[in-house]
Backbone as numpy.savetxt, mean C-alpha at the origin, in Angstrom:
# Nx Ny Nz CAx CAy CAz Cx Cy Cz
15.99 -1.12 -16.78 14.85 -0.25 -16.60 15.10 0.68 -15.38
15.09 1.93 -15.51 15.36 2.93 -14.41 14.07 3.32 -13.71
14.25 3.35 -12.49 13.02 3.76 -11.66 13.22 5.30 -11.38
12.25 6.03 -11.54 12.05 7.41 -11.19 11.94 7.43 -9.56
12.86 7.94 -8.88 12.91 8.03 -7.51 11.87 8.94 -6.85
11.26 9.72 -7.57 10.14 10.52 -7.09 8.75 10.05 -7.43
8.60 8.94 -8.01 7.33 8.38 -8.51 6.79 7.37 -7.55
5.56 7.47 -7.11 5.02 6.46 -6.08 3.62 5.94 -6.71
3.36 4.72 -6.39 2.07 4.00 -6.83 1.30 3.68 -5.41
0.15 4.13 -5.31 -0.71 3.77 -4.25 -1.85 2.82 -4.93
-2.07 1.67 -4.23 -3.19 0.79 -4.91 -4.01 0.63 -3.67
-5.42 0.94 -3.88 -6.41 0.90 -2.79 -7.62 0.18 -3.16
-8.11 -0.47 -2.07 -9.39 -1.25 -2.37 -10.68 -0.40 -2.15
-11.51 -0.42 -3.06 -12.80 0.35 -2.94 -13.79 -0.43 -1.78
-13.50 -1.64 -1.55 -14.35 -2.45 -0.55 -14.08 -1.78 0.80
-15.03 -1.51 1.47 -14.89 -0.64 2.81 -14.21 0.70 2.63
-14.75 1.39 1.53 -14.32 2.58 1.07 -14.07 3.61 2.06
-15.03 3.72 2.94 -15.12 4.71 4.06 -13.83 4.65 4.89
-13.26 3.46 4.92 -11.91 3.19 5.61 -10.90 3.49 4.77
-10.82 2.87 3.49 -9.70 3.10 2.54 -9.44 4.50 2.19
-10.50 5.23 2.00 -10.35 6.68 1.60 -9.46 7.39 2.62
-9.80 7.07 3.96 -9.05 7.80 5.07 -7.63 7.25 5.12
-7.28 5.97 4.57 -6.05 5.41 4.53 -5.22 6.12 3.51
-5.88 6.21 2.34 -5.21 6.94 1.22 -4.80 8.41 1.54
-5.87 9.14 2.22 -5.60 10.52 2.53 -4.40 10.60 3.55
-4.25 9.60 4.43 -3.13 9.62 5.44 -1.83 9.48 4.61
-1.78 8.40 3.74 -0.62 8.16 2.88 -0.23 9.28 2.00
-1.19 10.02 1.28 -0.89 11.18 0.51 -0.44 12.27 1.25
-0.82 12.66 2.44 -0.32 13.61 3.29 1.08 13.43 3.71
1.23 12.04 4.11 2.77 11.71 4.49 3.68 11.86 3.26
3.24 11.51 2.10 4.11 11.59 0.82 4.23 13.13 0.64
3.29 13.79 0.69 3.49 15.22 0.51 4.52 15.93 1.38
4.40 15.51 2.62 5.36 15.94 3.72 6.86 15.55 3.33
6.93 14.47 2.62 8.25 13.88 2.28 8.75 14.41 0.93
7.94 15.21 0.33 8.44 15.85 -1.00 7.80 15.09 -2.31
6.93 14.24 -2.07 6.27 13.67 -3.24 4.91 14.34 -3.44
4.97 15.21 -4.34 3.82 15.96 -4.65 2.68 15.12 -5.34
1.40 15.62 -5.45 0.30 14.92 -6.04 0.61 14.50 -7.51
1.43 15.28 -8.29 1.69 14.93 -9.59 2.72 13.74 -9.64
3.32 13.30 -8.63 4.23 12.29 -8.54 3.66 10.98 -7.90
2.42 11.00 -7.54 1.74 9.87 -7.09 0.54 9.36 -7.87
0.63 8.15 -8.27 -0.53 7.68 -8.92 -1.31 6.77 -8.03
-2.72 7.01 -7.87 -3.49 6.25 -7.05 -4.46 5.43 -8.00
-4.45 4.15 -7.71 -5.21 3.25 -8.62 -6.21 2.57 -7.54
-7.44 2.62 -7.94 -8.44 1.69 -7.13 -8.82 0.43 -7.77
-8.93 -0.60 -6.87 -9.38 -1.91 -7.33 -10.62 -2.31 -6.44
-11.32 -3.30 -6.97 -12.52 -3.58 -6.21 -12.40 -4.07 -4.82
-11.31 -4.85 -4.58 -11.23 -5.43 -3.14 -9.74 -5.72 -2.89
-9.46 -6.15 -1.67 -8.08 -6.42 -1.20 -7.42 -7.60 -2.08
-8.38 -8.53 -2.51 -7.89 -9.57 -3.23 -7.17 -9.09 -4.63
-7.69 -7.97 -5.14 -7.21 -7.50 -6.40 -5.87 -6.57 -6.30
-5.54 -6.24 -5.05 -4.47 -5.32 -4.92 -3.21 -5.90 -5.31
-2.78 -7.23 -5.12 -1.46 -7.76 -5.56 -1.26 -7.71 -7.03
-2.26 -7.90 -7.84 -1.98 -8.05 -9.23 -1.70 -6.61 -9.78
-2.35 -5.61 -9.29 -2.13 -4.23 -9.70 -0.73 -3.72 -9.14
-0.32 -4.13 -7.95 0.93 -3.76 -7.52 2.07 -4.56 -8.33
1.86 -5.72 -8.59 2.73 -6.45 -9.51 2.88 -5.71 -10.89
1.72 -5.50 -11.46 1.83 -4.81 -12.79 2.43 -3.37 -12.85
2.29 -2.64 -11.65 2.83 -1.32 -11.65 4.24 -1.30 -11.46
4.70 -2.35 -10.57 6.17 -2.47 -10.35 6.85 -2.90 -11.58
6.09 -3.81 -12.30 6.73 -4.41 -13.46 7.08 -3.34 -14.60
6.45 -2.08 -14.46 6.77 -1.00 -15.42 8.05 -0.42 -15.08
8.60 -0.62 -13.87 9.82 0.15 -13.48 9.71 1.68 -13.36
8.49 2.16 -13.24 8.29 3.57 -13.16 8.25 4.10 -11.65
8.15 3.15 -10.73 7.96 3.51 -9.33 9.17 3.21 -8.45
9.27 4.12 -7.50 10.36 3.94 -6.51 9.85 2.99 -5.45
8.59 3.22 -5.25 7.97 2.26 -4.22 6.43 2.27 -4.39
5.77 1.42 -3.74 4.25 1.33 -3.75 3.75 1.37 -2.34
2.45 1.55 -2.21 1.77 1.53 -1.11 0.37 0.77 -1.28
0.07 -0.29 -0.55 -1.07 -1.07 -0.69 -1.97 -0.84 0.59
-3.19 -0.39 0.21 -4.08 0.04 1.28 -5.47 -0.65 1.07
-6.02 -1.22 2.15 -7.31 -1.79 2.13 -7.83 -2.17 3.50
-9.05 -2.61 3.63 -9.60 -3.09 4.83 -10.33 -4.41 4.69
-9.87 -5.43 5.38 -10.57 -6.73 5.40 -11.16 -6.78 6.72
-12.52 -6.92 6.89 -13.18 -6.91 8.12 -13.89 -8.41 8.30
-13.81 -8.94 9.42 -14.25 -10.11 9.83 -15.78 -10.20 9.61
-16.25 -11.31 8.97 -17.74 -11.42 8.79 -18.23 -12.68 9.47
-19.23 -13.27 9.01 -19.79 -14.51 9.69 -19.22 -15.85 9.28
-18.30 -15.64 8.18 -17.63 -16.87 7.71 -16.05 -16.61 7.70
-15.27 -17.63 7.54 -13.83 -17.36 7.51 -13.34 -16.80 6.17
-14.09 -16.20 5.33 -13.77 -15.65 3.99 -12.74 -14.57 4.12
-12.81 -13.79 5.32 -11.95 -12.69 5.40 -10.44 -13.17 5.61
-10.25 -14.29 6.30 -9.02 -14.89 6.35 -8.38 -15.22 5.25
-9.06 -15.87 4.21 -8.56 -16.19 2.81 -8.22 -14.91 2.03
-8.96 -14.00 2.12 -8.78 -12.74 1.46 -7.44 -12.03 1.92
-7.34 -11.84 3.30 -6.29 -11.21 3.83 -4.92 -12.00 3.67
-5.11 -13.29 3.82 -3.89 -14.10 3.54 -3.31 -13.98 2.13
-4.20 -14.12 1.15 -3.76 -13.92 -0.22 -3.29 -12.67 -0.60
-3.96 -11.56 -0.07 -3.51 -10.21 -0.36 -2.14 -10.07 0.18
-1.87 -10.48 1.41 -0.65 -10.31 2.06 0.50 -10.96 1.34
0.24 -12.23 1.01 1.20 -13.09 0.19 1.49 -12.39 -1.11
0.57 -12.10 -1.87 0.80 -11.32 -3.22 1.50 -10.05 -3.17
1.23 -9.21 -2.19 1.79 -8.02 -2.05 3.26 -8.25 -1.58
3.53 -9.14 -0.62 4.91 -9.54 -0.38 5.79 -10.07 -1.50
5.06 -10.91 -2.34 5.71 -11.42 -3.50 6.08 -10.30 -4.47
5.26 -9.26 -4.70 5.44 -8.22 -5.62 6.86 -7.52 -5.15
6.90 -7.16 -3.86 8.12 -6.44 -3.23 9.42 -7.26 -3.58
9.29 -8.48 -3.23 10.53 -9.40 -3.49 10.89 -9.58 -4.94
9.89 -9.82 -5.76 10.11 -10.02 -7.14 10.80 -8.88 -7.81
10.34 -7.62 -7.54 10.89 -6.33 -8.12 11.86 -5.56 -7.19
12.21 -6.18 -6.21 13.17 -5.45 -5.19 12.80 -4.13 -4.88
11.45 -3.86 -4.71 10.95 -2.57 -4.54 9.96 -2.54 -3.48
10.22 -1.59 -2.49 9.32 -1.56 -1.27 7.92 -1.37 -1.55
7.07 -2.10 -0.74 5.64 -2.01 -0.80 5.10 -1.69 0.63
4.78 -0.51 0.92 4.10 -0.23 2.31 2.85 -1.00 2.39
2.78 -1.67 3.47 1.65 -2.63 3.72 0.58 -1.94 4.62
-0.62 -1.51 4.03 -1.55 -0.84 4.86 -2.85 -1.39 4.62
-2.90 -2.84 4.55 -4.13 -3.58 4.41 -4.64 -3.97 5.83
-5.65 -3.40 6.39 -6.06 -3.68 7.72 -6.76 -5.02 7.79
-6.59 -5.66 8.88 -7.42 -6.93 9.15 -8.03 -6.80 10.50
-9.34 -6.57 10.58 -9.95 -6.06 11.76 -11.19 -6.98 11.95
-11.69 -7.12 13.28 -12.77 -7.78 13.60 -14.01 -6.99 13.40
-13.94 -5.73 13.32 -15.15 -4.86 13.31 -14.89 -3.54 12.50
-15.93 -2.93 12.00 -15.77 -1.74 11.24 -15.29 -0.70 12.27
-15.59 -0.60 13.58 -15.12 0.29 14.58 -13.54 0.20 14.69
-13.08 -1.06 14.67 -11.66 -1.26 14.79 -10.93 -0.58 13.54
-11.54 -0.88 12.40 -10.99 -0.34 11.06 -11.00 1.23 11.03
-12.11 1.74 11.46 -12.07 3.33 11.58 -11.17 3.86 12.60
-10.96 3.15 13.63 -9.97 3.63 14.66 -8.46 3.51 14.14
-8.40 2.61 13.16 -6.89 2.47 12.56 -6.72 3.30 11.30
-7.77 4.00 10.89 -7.81 4.69 9.60 -7.88 6.30 9.91
-7.42 6.59 11.09 -7.47 8.04 11.42 -8.19 8.39 12.63
-8.59 7.26 13.33 -9.23 7.38 14.75 -8.19 7.30 15.79
-8.73 6.69 16.95 -7.87 6.64 18.23 -6.64 5.82 18.07
-6.55 4.93 17.03 -5.36 4.02 17.02 -4.42 4.62 15.79
-4.68 5.80 15.29 -3.71 6.41 14.30 -4.31 6.09 12.92
-3.35 6.20 11.98 -3.71 6.00 10.54 -2.72 5.20 10.04
-3.04 3.91 9.72 -2.09 2.94 9.05 -1.72 3.27 7.64
-2.41 4.07 7.02 -1.97 4.70 5.70 -0.75 5.49 5.81
-0.64 6.28 6.99 0.62 7.05 7.27 1.66 6.09 7.59
1.45 5.20 8.37 2.48 4.07 8.77 2.93 3.31 7.53
2.03 2.98 6.69 2.55 2.29 5.32 3.40 3.23 4.49
3.04 4.46 4.40 3.83 5.39 3.63 5.18 5.57 4.33
5.24 5.76 5.53 6.67 5.90 6.26 7.41 4.67 5.99
6.77 3.58 6.07 7.50 2.25 6.03 8.05 2.08 4.62
7.33 2.41 3.54 7.87 2.37 2.27 9.04 3.35 1.90
8.86 4.67 2.42 9.78 5.55 2.26 11.15 5.22 2.92
11.12 4.75 4.04 12.20 4.39 4.87 13.02 3.11 4.17
12.19 2.21 3.73 12.71 1.00 3.07 13.41 1.41 1.67
12.73 2.33 1.03 13.30 2.83 -0.30 14.62 3.51 -0.04
14.77 4.25 1.04 15.90 4.88 1.47 17.02 3.90 1.83
16.61 2.93 2.68 17.61 1.81 2.92 18.12 1.11 1.73
17.27 0.84 0.66 17.68 0.20 -0.48 18.62 1.01 -1.27
18.44 2.34 -1.33 19.15 3.30 -2.04 20.61 3.34 -1.41
20.66 3.17 -0.11 21.87 3.36 0.67 22.81 2.01 0.23
22.09 1.00 -0.11 22.85 -0.35 -0.51 23.11 -0.20 -1.98
22.80 0.82 -2.58 23.05 0.93 -4.02 21.92 0.02 -4.84
20.98 -0.43 -4.27 19.90 -1.23 -5.04 19.21 -0.25 -6.01
18.84 -1.06 -7.17 17.97 -0.41 -8.12 17.02 -1.56 -8.64
15.95 -1.10 -9.18 14.99 -2.06 -9.78 15.45 -2.36 -11.18
15.70 -3.59 -11.46 15.96 -3.99 -12.89 15.05 -5.24 -13.14
14.54 -5.26 -14.35 13.64 -6.27 -14.87 14.53 -7.41 -15.36
């Protein structure tokens, strides 16, 4: 199964959407600057961070994508629920990258407060959507230099 080196998948969580929309915008701007126009980027929205891995897995299984970017925001609440969600999202996203030998830029924020999340999604601490896009692009380039390709 051949991968289109110009096709990109972004999977974003609607939970904490005020944050994730900013992450997506940062990733899209970065991709555009790197030559990935809007018609080569598929953005799929899922309910929350827990659902990101299954869509990343499914997208990469198609062989259509050179890389993916996972974006979300998990914010601490009154219970440890956030820790379970963040841990499983991280594990699942990493498994997808390894299983399909395809880079997945990791932009799932894990913050104590909404203020911290906003700071990391275009505020004083930058935009982790931009960072995730850069990481995915650079990793894809490294894999291409090794002659790697995605095969099912």
